[in-house]
Amino acid sequence: MVQPEVASPGDPAISATGLRKRYGKDESHIDALLGVDLRVERGEIVGILGPNGAGKTTLIEILEGLRGADAGSARVLGHDVSNAREMKAIRHRMGVSVQQTVLPPLLTVAELLSLHCALFPRSRPIDDLIEQVSLEEKRDTRIKHLSGGQQQRVAVALSLVSDPELIFLDEPTSQLDPQARRAVWTTLLQQRESRNAAMVINTHQMEEAQRLCDRVLVLDHGEILAEGAPDALIGRYCPERVVEFVAPMESDLDFLDGTTTALLEIEAGVRVRVQTHAVNTLITNLIERNTRGDLAVDDIRVDRQSLEDVFLKLTGRGIRD
């Protein structure tokens, strides 16, 4: 395999300032991006979280050189994304995996990868790619006979064909079971290790963002609402712990007034979810009430909040709204 090009070490993988994009005119227009700044260092994995219509796809397409911005500037691997000639020159250094990939149904997995390998001045061995996405048994299977999750793994393999330094991934594991999802994460981490590759991942999988990404951006209505390491965002926006327990359906829970409480009816009664800073005080209270016979408590759990809680707090709506 041909040795990879040596990138300029001083340049970030992505540097964007003041990106703006509007669709439509007059009162019917939609502001997809409202002055977005973004910097992604080499070897960094950045997740973009946002509900549908937040501007995620527009941002990615501008960075890929597929769509022009109305204002602002961006450079990818040291090259101006608005310069078609420059972007064409670095296509082999970038990998892209989109969620709704339409793959040629009559080609086998090996044939499709071989075809893509022919498009680049250098490429990774086909069998290595197939092994990395755990499709060895499907090597000679036609695409039309693969499941949706298997086709998604083929799409990830295609993004790695040219051994890229920068990879854009749109929902790379949305159709995968937990085991296959973790296998893809391992594949992406290996690419970072071998090429110091940077990645931008658009995902609705909160676990994926929390476990795979070094940093996440929460994007909504064209603006970045927050950014940082997953644990740092949780600590900043949702520092309270969560106490969960099961109680009988008709339990008196008035003593929880003043806390953020959610109730979920289950077969055993009601599962109570309480957000609180005073974990020890609450648990002591529950145990004392249980001992006195005032409240039958079962299955007490204590956990921290998650990225999904941060997302809901910042946007006020679900990830897929």
GROMACS .gro file of N, CA, C and O in nm, residues 23 47 95 123-124 137 160 166 184 217 225 262:
model
   48
   23TYR      N    1  -3.227   2.931   0.359
   23TYR     CA    2  -3.305   2.873   0.249
   23TYR      C    3  -3.433   2.953   0.233
   23TYR      O    4  -3.502   2.981   0.331
   47GLY      N    5  -1.894   1.484   1.807
   47GLY     CA    6  -2.031   1.449   1.777
   47GLY      C    7  -2.118   1.572   1.766
   47GLY      O    8  -2.101   1.668   1.841
   95GLY      N    9  -1.323   1.072   0.412
   95GLY     CA   10  -1.419   0.963   0.401
   95GLY      C   11  -1.556   1.012   0.443
   95GLY      O   12  -1.567   1.096   0.532
  123SER      N   13  -0.544   0.288  -0.153
  123SER     CA   14  -0.660   0.230  -0.086
  123SER      C   15  -0.616   0.120   0.008
  123SER      O   16  -0.506   0.065  -0.005
  124ARG      N   17  -0.701   0.088   0.101
  124ARG     CA   18  -0.673  -0.019   0.195
  124ARG      C   19  -0.712  -0.154   0.134
  124ARG      O   20  -0.799  -0.160   0.046
  137GLU      N   21  -1.827  -1.331   0.634
  137GLU     CA   22  -1.918  -1.432   0.580
  137GLU      C   23  -2.005  -1.378   0.467
  137GLU      O   24  -2.069  -1.456   0.395
  160LEU      N   25  -1.387   0.422   0.467
  160LEU     CA   26  -1.249   0.397   0.508
  160LEU      C   27  -1.159   0.349   0.394
  160LEU      O   28  -1.041   0.325   0.415
  166LEU      N   29  -0.976   1.240   0.757
  166LEU     CA   30  -1.095   1.306   0.809
  166LEU      C   31  -1.216   1.229   0.760
  166LEU      O   32  -1.228   1.199   0.641
  184VAL      N   33  -1.825  -0.134   1.528
  184VAL     CA   34  -1.800  -0.016   1.444
  184VAL      C   35  -1.722   0.088   1.522
  184VAL      O   36  -1.629   0.151   1.469
  217LEU      N   37  -2.124   1.876   2.025
  217LEU     CA   38  -2.189   2.005   2.006
  217LEU      C   39  -2.339   1.982   2.008
  217LEU      O   40  -2.388   1.889   1.943
  225LEU      N   41  -2.569   2.554   2.093
  225LEU     CA   42  -2.615   2.590   2.226
  225LEU      C   43  -2.512   2.558   2.333
  225LEU      O   44  -2.507   2.624   2.437
  262ALA      N   45  -4.043   1.236   3.837
  262ALA     CA   46  -4.118   1.175   3.728
  262ALA      C   47  -4.172   1.041   3.774
  262ALA      O   48  -4.104   0.968   3.848
   0.00000   0.00000   0.00000
